[in-house]
XYZ file of C-alpha atoms in Angstrom:
651
model
C 49.710 56.066 98.347
C 51.186 58.793 100.585
C 50.022 62.328 99.806
C 52.593 64.941 98.725
C 53.864 67.134 101.560
C 54.913 70.747 101.160
C 58.714 70.906 101.535
C 60.149 72.250 104.774
C 62.416 75.284 104.445
C 63.017 76.384 108.035
C 66.580 75.048 108.111
C 67.508 76.360 104.666
C 69.743 79.334 103.908
C 67.851 81.859 101.798
C 69.327 84.615 99.630
C 66.776 87.030 98.152
C 67.002 89.732 95.497
C 63.470 89.785 94.136
C 62.419 88.250 91.855
C 65.310 85.813 92.500
C 65.740 83.394 95.415
C 68.634 81.059 96.118
C 67.650 78.294 98.543
C 69.828 75.518 99.948
C 70.551 73.615 103.161
C 73.494 74.782 105.298
C 75.875 72.648 103.214
C 75.316 75.068 100.333
C 74.669 72.152 97.983
C 71.653 72.382 95.666
C 70.752 68.765 95.138
C 67.014 68.174 95.020
C 63.736 68.756 96.794
C 63.008 72.451 97.215
C 66.653 73.488 96.681
C 67.425 75.784 93.796
C 67.972 79.183 92.295
C 64.615 80.610 91.245
C 64.029 83.627 89.029
C 60.536 85.023 88.455
C 58.928 81.926 89.977
C 60.881 79.388 87.863
C 63.757 77.191 89.075
C 66.672 78.011 86.807
C 69.137 75.901 88.843
C 67.947 72.620 90.292
C 71.502 71.331 90.874
C 74.634 73.090 92.060
C 76.896 70.556 93.749
C 80.552 71.224 94.540
C 82.950 68.266 94.826
C 86.663 68.042 95.483
C 88.281 64.876 94.152
C 84.829 63.411 93.602
C 83.612 63.934 97.178
C 81.464 66.615 98.722
C 83.387 68.756 101.233
C 82.564 68.373 104.931
C 80.381 71.369 105.977
C 81.658 73.527 108.830
C 79.751 76.806 109.034
C 77.006 78.577 107.110
C 75.085 81.767 107.518
C 73.461 84.690 105.733
C 75.399 87.740 104.647
C 72.861 90.527 104.332
C 69.487 89.809 102.765
C 70.789 88.574 99.411
C 73.986 86.735 100.347
C 75.395 83.798 102.273
C 78.766 82.295 103.172
C 79.474 78.570 103.463
C 82.672 76.991 104.750
C 83.744 73.356 104.510
C 86.863 71.209 104.434
C 88.250 68.692 101.973
C 91.354 67.177 103.518
C 94.030 69.872 103.671
C 91.868 72.246 101.637
C 89.431 74.759 103.101
C 86.446 75.405 100.835
C 84.712 78.771 101.072
C 81.640 79.669 99.061
C 80.339 83.240 98.809
C 76.853 83.299 97.317
C 74.692 86.199 96.204
C 71.301 86.448 94.574
C 70.754 89.208 92.028
C 67.393 90.043 90.439
C 68.035 88.040 87.261
C 70.031 85.156 88.765
C 72.948 84.634 91.078
C 76.682 84.338 91.556
C 78.865 82.063 93.615
C 82.546 82.594 94.316
C 84.281 79.357 95.325
C 87.677 79.551 97.009
C 89.964 76.562 97.650
C 92.726 77.324 100.131
C 95.566 75.023 101.127
C 95.668 75.188 104.929
C 98.182 72.333 105.216
C 101.970 72.434 105.411
C 102.602 70.558 102.150
C 101.646 71.111 98.490
C 98.234 69.768 97.542
C 96.527 68.872 94.278
C 92.825 68.438 93.747
C 90.105 68.268 91.118
C 87.308 70.775 91.622
C 84.002 70.120 89.896
C 80.692 71.942 90.101
C 77.768 69.980 88.723
C 75.188 72.509 87.506
C 71.786 71.890 85.927
C 68.338 73.478 85.701
C 64.811 72.164 85.255
C 62.644 75.341 85.028
C 60.079 73.934 87.482
C 57.572 76.506 88.737
C 57.741 77.402 92.424
C 54.062 76.421 92.700
C 54.831 72.917 91.465
C 57.754 72.578 93.889
C 55.581 73.820 96.752
C 52.982 71.136 96.074
C 55.484 68.507 97.213
C 55.157 66.521 94.000
C 58.279 65.767 91.990
C 57.913 68.092 88.982
C 59.410 65.285 86.898
C 61.130 67.677 84.514
C 64.387 66.807 82.764
C 67.474 68.632 83.969
C 69.602 70.531 81.477
C 73.324 70.382 82.394
C 75.010 73.791 82.317
C 78.660 74.627 81.830
C 80.809 77.665 81.088
C 79.336 79.582 78.180
C 76.268 77.362 77.859
C 72.965 79.096 77.136
C 69.880 76.960 77.499
C 66.536 77.939 76.049
C 63.630 76.129 77.627
C 60.601 74.928 75.676
C 58.527 77.935 76.784
C 61.111 80.598 75.944
C 63.026 80.935 79.232
C 66.781 81.275 78.705
C 69.473 80.431 81.241
C 73.170 81.218 80.751
C 76.141 80.150 82.867
C 79.575 81.730 82.831
C 82.635 80.709 84.885
C 84.782 77.622 85.349
C 82.941 74.585 86.686
C 85.996 72.281 86.454
C 89.604 72.860 87.465
C 92.727 70.829 88.221
C 94.329 72.684 91.102
C 97.880 72.588 92.524
C 98.386 74.730 95.615
C 101.424 75.416 97.754
C 100.770 75.881 101.487
C 98.746 79.066 102.000
C 97.889 79.425 98.306
C 94.319 79.630 97.062
C 92.343 79.127 93.871
C 89.139 81.015 93.035
C 86.412 80.507 90.475
C 83.273 82.611 90.159
C 80.190 81.162 88.532
C 77.446 83.456 87.302
C 73.982 82.378 86.226
C 71.553 84.710 84.464
C 67.977 83.933 83.455
C 65.601 85.752 81.136
C 61.883 84.962 81.132
C 59.975 84.965 77.852
C 58.449 88.210 76.640
C 54.857 87.068 76.960
C 51.757 89.141 77.708
C 50.298 89.341 81.183
C 51.689 89.982 84.640
C 55.299 89.179 85.464
C 57.286 90.115 88.593
C 60.137 92.448 87.699
C 62.962 93.992 89.707
C 62.849 97.704 90.500
C 64.976 100.036 88.413
C 66.961 101.215 91.421
C 67.531 100.703 95.132
C 64.844 101.120 97.754
C 63.921 104.767 98.443
C 65.258 104.338 101.986
C 68.504 102.589 100.965
C 70.806 105.604 101.413
C 69.469 106.327 104.899
C 67.756 103.243 106.322
C 65.658 103.388 109.446
C 67.894 102.578 112.421
C 67.237 102.021 116.112
C 69.625 102.176 119.047
C 68.123 101.083 122.331
C 68.986 99.303 125.524
C 67.920 96.054 123.884
C 70.222 94.919 121.079
C 67.593 92.403 119.959
C 65.297 95.246 118.891
C 68.100 97.064 117.088
C 69.022 93.955 115.103
C 65.389 93.074 114.398
C 64.800 96.499 112.866
C 67.995 96.352 110.792
C 67.144 92.897 109.431
C 63.535 93.785 108.675
C 64.472 96.935 106.786
C 67.086 95.032 104.751
C 64.602 92.269 103.947
C 61.972 94.738 102.750
C 64.538 96.122 100.323
C 65.418 92.619 99.110
C 61.730 91.804 98.526
C 61.084 94.865 96.364
C 59.534 94.286 92.952
C 58.148 96.750 90.435
C 55.267 97.244 88.070
C 56.722 99.720 85.621
C 58.198 102.414 87.857
C 55.983 101.512 90.817
C 57.526 99.481 93.622
C 55.831 96.987 95.890
C 56.981 94.163 98.144
C 56.657 90.549 97.114
C 54.682 88.621 99.705
C 57.441 86.240 100.766
C 60.208 83.786 99.953
C 60.144 81.186 98.616
C 56.471 80.489 97.871
C 55.022 83.929 97.215
C 57.611 86.059 95.455
C 54.963 87.992 93.566
C 52.212 90.570 94.080
C 49.531 89.768 96.663
C 46.956 92.480 97.288
C 46.378 92.033 101.008
C 50.010 91.295 101.859
C 51.430 94.163 99.828
C 48.977 96.682 101.280
C 49.543 95.643 104.888
C 53.297 95.637 104.296
C 53.162 99.170 102.919
C 51.040 100.388 105.859
C 53.245 98.817 108.510
C 56.359 100.149 106.758
C 55.265 103.801 106.485
C 58.206 105.019 108.650
C 60.362 104.073 105.633
C 58.452 106.634 103.540
C 55.227 106.859 101.578
C 56.775 105.694 98.293
C 56.252 101.983 98.929
C 52.570 102.583 99.652
C 52.177 104.804 96.601
C 53.800 102.260 94.293
C 51.786 99.392 95.753
C 48.535 101.289 95.279
C 49.295 102.134 91.667
C 50.424 98.583 90.874
C 47.171 97.161 92.254
C 45.015 99.886 90.706
C 46.097 98.678 87.258
C 44.386 95.378 87.992
C 41.289 96.647 89.806
C 38.258 94.681 88.703
C 36.098 95.998 85.878
C 33.697 93.107 85.208
C 32.152 90.052 86.801
C 33.988 86.804 86.138
C 33.110 83.760 88.292
C 36.260 81.943 87.161
C 38.615 84.549 88.629
C 36.118 86.056 91.131
C 36.704 89.462 89.579
C 34.064 92.114 90.266
C 33.891 95.832 89.419
C 35.992 97.821 91.883
C 37.566 94.776 93.524
C 41.316 94.680 94.253
C 42.999 91.369 93.326
C 44.334 88.798 95.751
C 47.218 87.297 93.792
C 48.980 87.801 90.472
C 51.409 85.357 88.890
C 52.891 84.863 85.430
C 50.738 82.624 83.274
C 53.567 80.095 82.955
C 53.989 79.867 86.766
C 50.330 79.670 87.823
C 48.889 76.309 88.822
C 45.585 75.747 90.628
C 44.676 79.455 90.853
C 44.165 81.715 87.823
C 47.135 83.968 86.980
C 45.104 86.990 88.148
C 42.837 85.927 91.013
C 40.434 88.136 92.970
C 39.506 85.792 95.844
C 40.009 88.237 98.703
C 37.364 89.931 100.821
C 39.618 92.512 102.458
C 42.129 93.904 99.938
C 39.600 96.368 98.510
C 38.989 98.044 101.889
C 42.706 97.957 102.687
C 43.391 99.759 99.395
C 41.323 102.762 100.490
C 42.775 102.829 104.009
C 46.334 102.578 102.704
C 45.848 105.559 100.411
C 44.445 107.645 103.259
C 47.341 106.716 105.545
C 49.945 107.290 102.814
C 48.566 110.824 102.383
C 48.962 111.422 106.114
C 52.625 110.352 105.793
C 53.277 112.814 102.959
C 52.155 111.236 99.690
C 51.738 114.268 97.389
C 48.183 115.380 96.715
C 48.504 115.023 92.943
C 49.455 111.360 93.373
C 46.562 110.850 95.782
C 44.106 112.573 93.444
C 45.103 110.293 90.568
C 43.885 107.299 92.600
C 40.571 108.749 93.766
C 38.602 107.161 90.886
C 39.930 103.808 92.120
C 38.803 104.705 95.646
C 35.316 105.503 94.399
C 35.106 102.190 92.566
C 36.374 100.354 95.648
C 33.721 101.997 97.809
C 31.041 101.056 95.299
C 32.134 97.432 95.633
C 31.701 97.686 99.408
C 28.262 99.149 98.824
C 27.128 95.971 97.040
C 26.837 94.222 100.431
C 23.462 94.650 102.099
C 24.380 93.760 105.681
C 27.987 92.710 106.217
C 30.932 92.376 103.831
C 31.183 88.614 103.329
C 32.388 85.883 101.008
C 31.514 82.421 99.773
C 34.660 80.414 99.197
C 35.188 77.756 96.584
C 36.481 74.218 96.982
C 38.662 74.614 93.894
C 39.870 78.111 94.823
C 40.250 79.567 98.337
C 37.761 78.343 100.915
C 38.442 81.319 103.180
C 39.204 84.751 101.782
C 40.412 86.781 104.745
C 43.973 86.753 105.992
C 43.312 83.436 107.756
C 42.731 81.788 104.411
C 43.440 78.139 105.254
C 40.505 75.773 104.824
C 40.076 75.353 108.609
C 41.132 78.854 109.600
C 37.663 80.071 110.633
C 35.951 77.779 113.122
C 33.698 77.807 116.170
C 35.050 77.195 119.664
C 33.838 73.589 119.456
C 35.845 72.991 116.262
C 33.015 73.219 113.713
C 34.007 75.028 110.536
C 32.144 78.224 109.730
C 29.492 77.648 107.088
C 29.493 80.259 104.276
C 28.786 82.997 103.541
C 31.292 84.142 106.148
C 31.445 87.736 107.430
C 34.780 88.230 109.219
C 34.984 90.677 112.111
C 38.197 92.340 110.952
C 36.769 92.809 107.464
C 33.903 94.816 108.926
C 36.479 96.970 110.749
C 38.530 97.499 107.586
C 35.349 98.318 105.666
C 34.164 100.796 108.293
C 37.555 102.481 108.281
C 37.650 102.528 104.471
C 34.228 104.183 104.267
C 35.130 106.870 106.833
C 38.610 107.587 105.479
C 37.352 107.331 101.903
C 34.730 109.959 102.735
C 37.450 112.181 104.178
C 39.427 111.835 100.949
C 36.407 112.732 98.851
C 35.795 115.834 100.967
C 39.462 116.853 100.889
C 39.489 116.818 97.106
C 36.038 118.280 96.550
C 34.444 115.127 95.212
C 30.829 114.181 95.934
C 29.502 111.227 97.923
C 31.209 111.584 101.299
C 27.998 111.744 103.339
C 26.739 108.522 101.771
C 29.804 106.587 102.955
C 29.736 108.049 106.444
C 26.115 106.916 106.800
C 27.086 103.505 105.402
C 29.864 103.215 107.996
C 27.613 104.281 110.878
C 24.983 101.732 109.895
C 27.628 98.998 109.624
C 28.922 99.811 113.123
C 25.413 99.632 114.553
C 24.771 96.241 112.961
C 28.164 94.970 114.119
C 27.448 96.018 117.704
C 24.123 94.187 117.656
C 25.292 90.945 116.042
C 28.995 90.210 116.604
C 29.499 90.438 120.336
C 29.668 87.188 122.314
C 28.642 87.155 125.994
C 31.125 85.302 128.152
C 31.767 84.957 131.906
C 35.320 86.231 131.329
C 34.082 89.293 129.464
C 32.285 89.936 126.193
C 34.313 89.882 122.987
C 33.778 90.144 119.204
C 33.333 86.851 117.371
C 35.778 85.841 114.651
C 32.911 86.068 112.188
C 29.245 85.461 111.518
C 28.567 82.224 109.656
C 26.035 81.577 106.932
C 23.270 81.145 109.511
C 24.088 84.499 111.078
C 25.562 82.871 114.194
C 28.722 84.219 115.825
C 31.808 82.081 115.211
C 32.748 82.173 118.843
C 36.390 81.151 119.208
C 38.474 83.763 121.006
C 40.881 84.697 118.225
C 43.443 87.313 117.285
C 41.113 88.738 114.623
C 39.695 91.032 117.294
C 43.056 92.807 117.562
C 42.553 94.155 114.037
C 39.438 96.043 115.196
C 41.364 98.317 117.544
C 41.998 101.850 116.339
C 39.756 101.527 113.266
C 36.880 103.525 114.763
C 34.421 100.643 114.589
C 34.398 100.144 118.380
C 33.627 102.474 121.259
C 36.300 103.183 123.863
C 34.608 100.760 126.258
C 34.527 98.045 123.593
C 38.194 98.608 122.793
C 39.031 98.192 126.471
C 37.158 94.877 126.496
C 39.100 93.675 123.440
C 42.420 94.768 124.962
C 41.629 92.711 128.061
C 40.660 89.584 126.101
C 43.763 89.737 123.908
C 45.896 88.865 126.926
C 44.291 85.400 126.834
C 46.089 84.865 123.514
C 49.550 85.869 124.733
C 52.084 83.092 124.186
C 54.919 85.176 125.596
C 56.380 85.338 122.072
C 53.398 87.142 120.519
C 49.672 86.656 120.025
C 48.338 83.210 119.280
C 45.848 83.179 116.449
C 43.386 81.158 118.571
C 42.845 80.612 122.285
C 44.186 77.376 123.797
C 40.690 76.827 125.183
C 39.238 76.224 121.693
C 38.706 72.626 120.556
C 40.711 73.198 117.373
C 43.725 74.784 119.063
C 47.039 73.524 117.714
C 50.108 75.656 118.397
C 51.847 74.374 115.274
C 48.900 74.777 112.911
C 48.731 77.460 110.247
C 45.973 79.631 111.764
C 44.667 77.808 114.850
C 47.108 78.761 117.566
C 50.357 79.721 115.836
C 51.926 83.178 116.174
C 52.022 85.453 113.115
C 54.305 88.431 113.802
C 52.363 90.803 111.535
C 49.117 89.847 113.287
C 50.692 90.692 116.634
C 52.064 93.980 115.251
C 48.625 95.014 113.976
C 47.214 94.400 117.453
C 50.118 96.340 119.005
C 49.415 99.371 116.800
C 45.701 99.150 117.571
C 46.385 98.961 121.300
C 48.554 102.076 121.104
C 45.953 103.998 119.089
C 43.143 102.977 121.437
C 44.998 104.040 124.579
C 46.427 100.751 125.885
C 50.205 101.195 125.478
C 51.123 98.983 128.455
C 49.424 95.969 126.867
C 50.988 96.853 123.519
C 54.449 96.922 125.106
C 53.878 93.467 126.596
C 53.265 91.992 123.143
C 56.096 93.997 121.572
C 58.539 92.565 124.095
C 57.353 89.103 123.110
C 58.186 89.614 119.431
C 61.553 91.156 120.259
C 62.298 88.216 122.535
C 61.432 85.719 119.804
C 63.644 87.358 117.170
C 67.053 85.842 118.114
C 65.674 82.317 117.618
C 65.297 83.178 113.921
C 68.504 85.133 113.421
C 66.479 88.340 113.998
C 64.523 87.621 110.797
C 60.990 86.982 112.027
C 59.353 84.382 109.775
C 55.840 84.361 108.368
C 54.669 82.410 111.431
C 55.985 80.177 114.192
C 54.603 77.877 116.841
C 52.245 79.178 119.489
C 53.840 77.253 122.357
C 54.394 79.348 125.487
C 57.634 81.116 126.308
C 58.831 78.516 128.791
C 60.720 77.088 125.797
C 62.350 78.692 122.734
C 60.104 79.587 119.780
C 59.320 76.611 117.540
C 59.762 77.089 113.768
C 56.877 76.376 111.417
C 58.624 74.189 108.822
C 57.136 75.650 105.636
C 56.935 79.301 106.685
C 58.170 81.986 104.315
C 61.305 83.749 105.480
C 61.872 86.521 104.695
C 58.227 87.429 104.418
C 57.124 90.972 103.698
C 54.598 91.723 106.404
C 56.760 89.919 108.967
C 59.715 92.092 107.903
C 57.454 95.153 108.149
C 56.962 94.383 111.845
C 60.290 96.222 112.324
C 59.124 99.709 111.270
C 55.709 99.004 112.812
C 57.369 98.484 116.206
C 59.104 101.837 115.778
C 55.710 103.465 115.175
C 54.258 101.775 118.250
C 57.148 102.344 120.665
C 57.398 106.014 119.719
C 53.622 106.442 119.605
C 54.078 108.096 116.204
C 50.995 109.797 114.789
C 51.769 111.542 111.514
C 49.380 113.896 109.713
C 51.173 115.941 107.062
C 47.972 117.583 105.704
C 47.253 118.820 109.250
C 50.890 119.915 109.670
C 51.807 117.808 112.689
C 53.861 114.846 113.859
C 52.913 113.576 117.315
C 55.152 111.542 119.591
C 53.850 109.631 122.623
C 56.491 107.076 123.691
C 55.423 103.789 125.248
C 55.853 104.109 129.011
C 58.506 101.950 130.583
C 60.421 100.874 127.486
C 63.552 102.872 128.276
C 66.000 104.845 126.139
C 65.430 104.840 122.419
C 67.158 106.594 119.519
C 65.573 106.313 116.090
C 67.052 107.869 112.962
C 65.846 108.225 109.379
C 62.084 108.286 109.901
C 60.882 109.470 106.493
C 57.850 111.773 106.504
C 57.099 113.311 103.140
C 60.407 114.706 101.908
C 61.759 115.110 105.449
C 64.018 112.741 107.386
C 63.365 112.874 111.133
C 65.118 111.622 114.262
C 63.502 110.811 117.599
C 65.063 110.443 121.012
C 63.434 109.055 124.148
C 65.252 109.312 127.463
C 65.030 106.760 130.267
C 62.525 108.964 132.116
C 60.272 109.183 129.054
C 61.260 112.677 127.925
C 61.221 112.797 124.120
C 62.489 115.025 121.319
C 61.881 115.063 117.583
C 64.310 116.729 115.175
C 64.499 117.325 111.446
C 61.005 118.769 111.061
C 60.736 121.051 108.017
C 58.736 124.251 107.876
C 55.041 123.483 107.902
C 55.276 120.542 110.290
C 55.100 120.940 114.053
C 55.962 118.415 116.745
C 53.497 117.418 119.441
C 55.163 115.595 122.340
C 52.727 113.787 124.601
C 52.997 111.720 127.755
C 56.065 111.877 129.982
C 57.984 113.917 127.450
C 55.350 116.636 127.153
């Protein structure tokens, strides 16, 4: 019997207004498979099929309209059919217009077949037919599902139309869904627009691809916003992960800091509410640990509704708080989270040698960002035997201990010296154990396996080490040199083509993940290798038009002699891929913000050209940066108490 296959979505049109997604092929018809309108992880519409005189119109054009909308055009004889779709946080609307483009009167019967099945997104993702009965919906119908979900439709789904030449008929159908009021976690929309909505980050450069990439990414981050109470965070990605993921949300908030500290602050508070307090093997909870994934109980499947199987989110929590403070998060908000920082550091301190994990066959085998079952393997293709100590996790942990110590000192709390010693010892052990000798130059292994042996594939993980403080300047230079081996021309491959397991269209063994490339770009800039960073940035910018300037979760790692190849099941939009946009602004400007120290430094990437960036949000200030063709730079909008430091050609 053939095994279920996860549905492909790369050719679908996606409208997002978290926690709602509307997903369909370019025809606009919702007729089966993965298609549907989903709200809070449940499919409230599994069928939305427009017919004219019993036949589906012939599709002509389709495309997105902003992050939450789309427009579809088709023809039905002399009638043009236009559909204007929008997702809203509790459902969606579609305006259907029939227009007589002929030179004679026309009559027609318009019908919209609408039904819902309330399948969970997890069940749809599995590739199995959920096998749930569909409930037909019509004007004024309110359907209450067996578990308390309600779905209501308003608007005409049937009309007999007579149109003179040039006349049109319009019907608007609105669907609203309400999840049950049950205890536990549930994704909810924010109470208002994104903090940056009134003045979004904008870029004007000599490369329109960059300008459009930034605009799309900023819009998508706003569309992916969810809230825990009054605290905002970004859902991980559409359609599979429209909920709170610890690692994803923290990296998204860090990469998106030019949009303001508020996203980071909300993400930290949302996750702090679920920080581990006890040991539970079933959920992998531990005291001080930050969770991996949270879903409503009625939408969870093979993982528990609150699942802690992540080895890196706890370190990233501490680092994100420290960086948010540098970007202007108020000290009283930072201080409120220091007990969570102390508990997170204590969790790190439970590891004797390296921060590691033992995966589970019925949970996640791997618990770093490359969390596929085969994502961590030796150069000869052997899978890493647990416990696995990932290289980037040691870097995050080192950085968390150092920055956590700085936070403790800044707020007069004890324990800072302990964590600095812990970090120094970790760095010494890393230097002795992780480096792989190679004729082309030494490099850090992906990980150490359960036997203490380096997992020796040349992989993009090493890019995450740059700028964390774990490596010396000489070691960072060695990593910068080896990263060029992974350059596809469109971004960094996750694994070298020389490895036995390399597959450019795999999930983690040779594909390109835009956020992974952006993290390496930022690290290269911080470690003094801006030319290499610019090379990889140009690759991402060059790839963007192939995806309508909405970089997906991942794409194929084939080289740039051909257009980028979509990964069929990739999320798009996806939060940390969308956050590549503000991250590129940080990198290209060489932004280094430190509000407590009273400075904002600018060191533009050499050779990029003219660049104008508006609405960089630092604390309560909104800044603008200009870079001339010769590298001269200016920064305006600085309030009292902040000084500009211009470095490089613009000094």
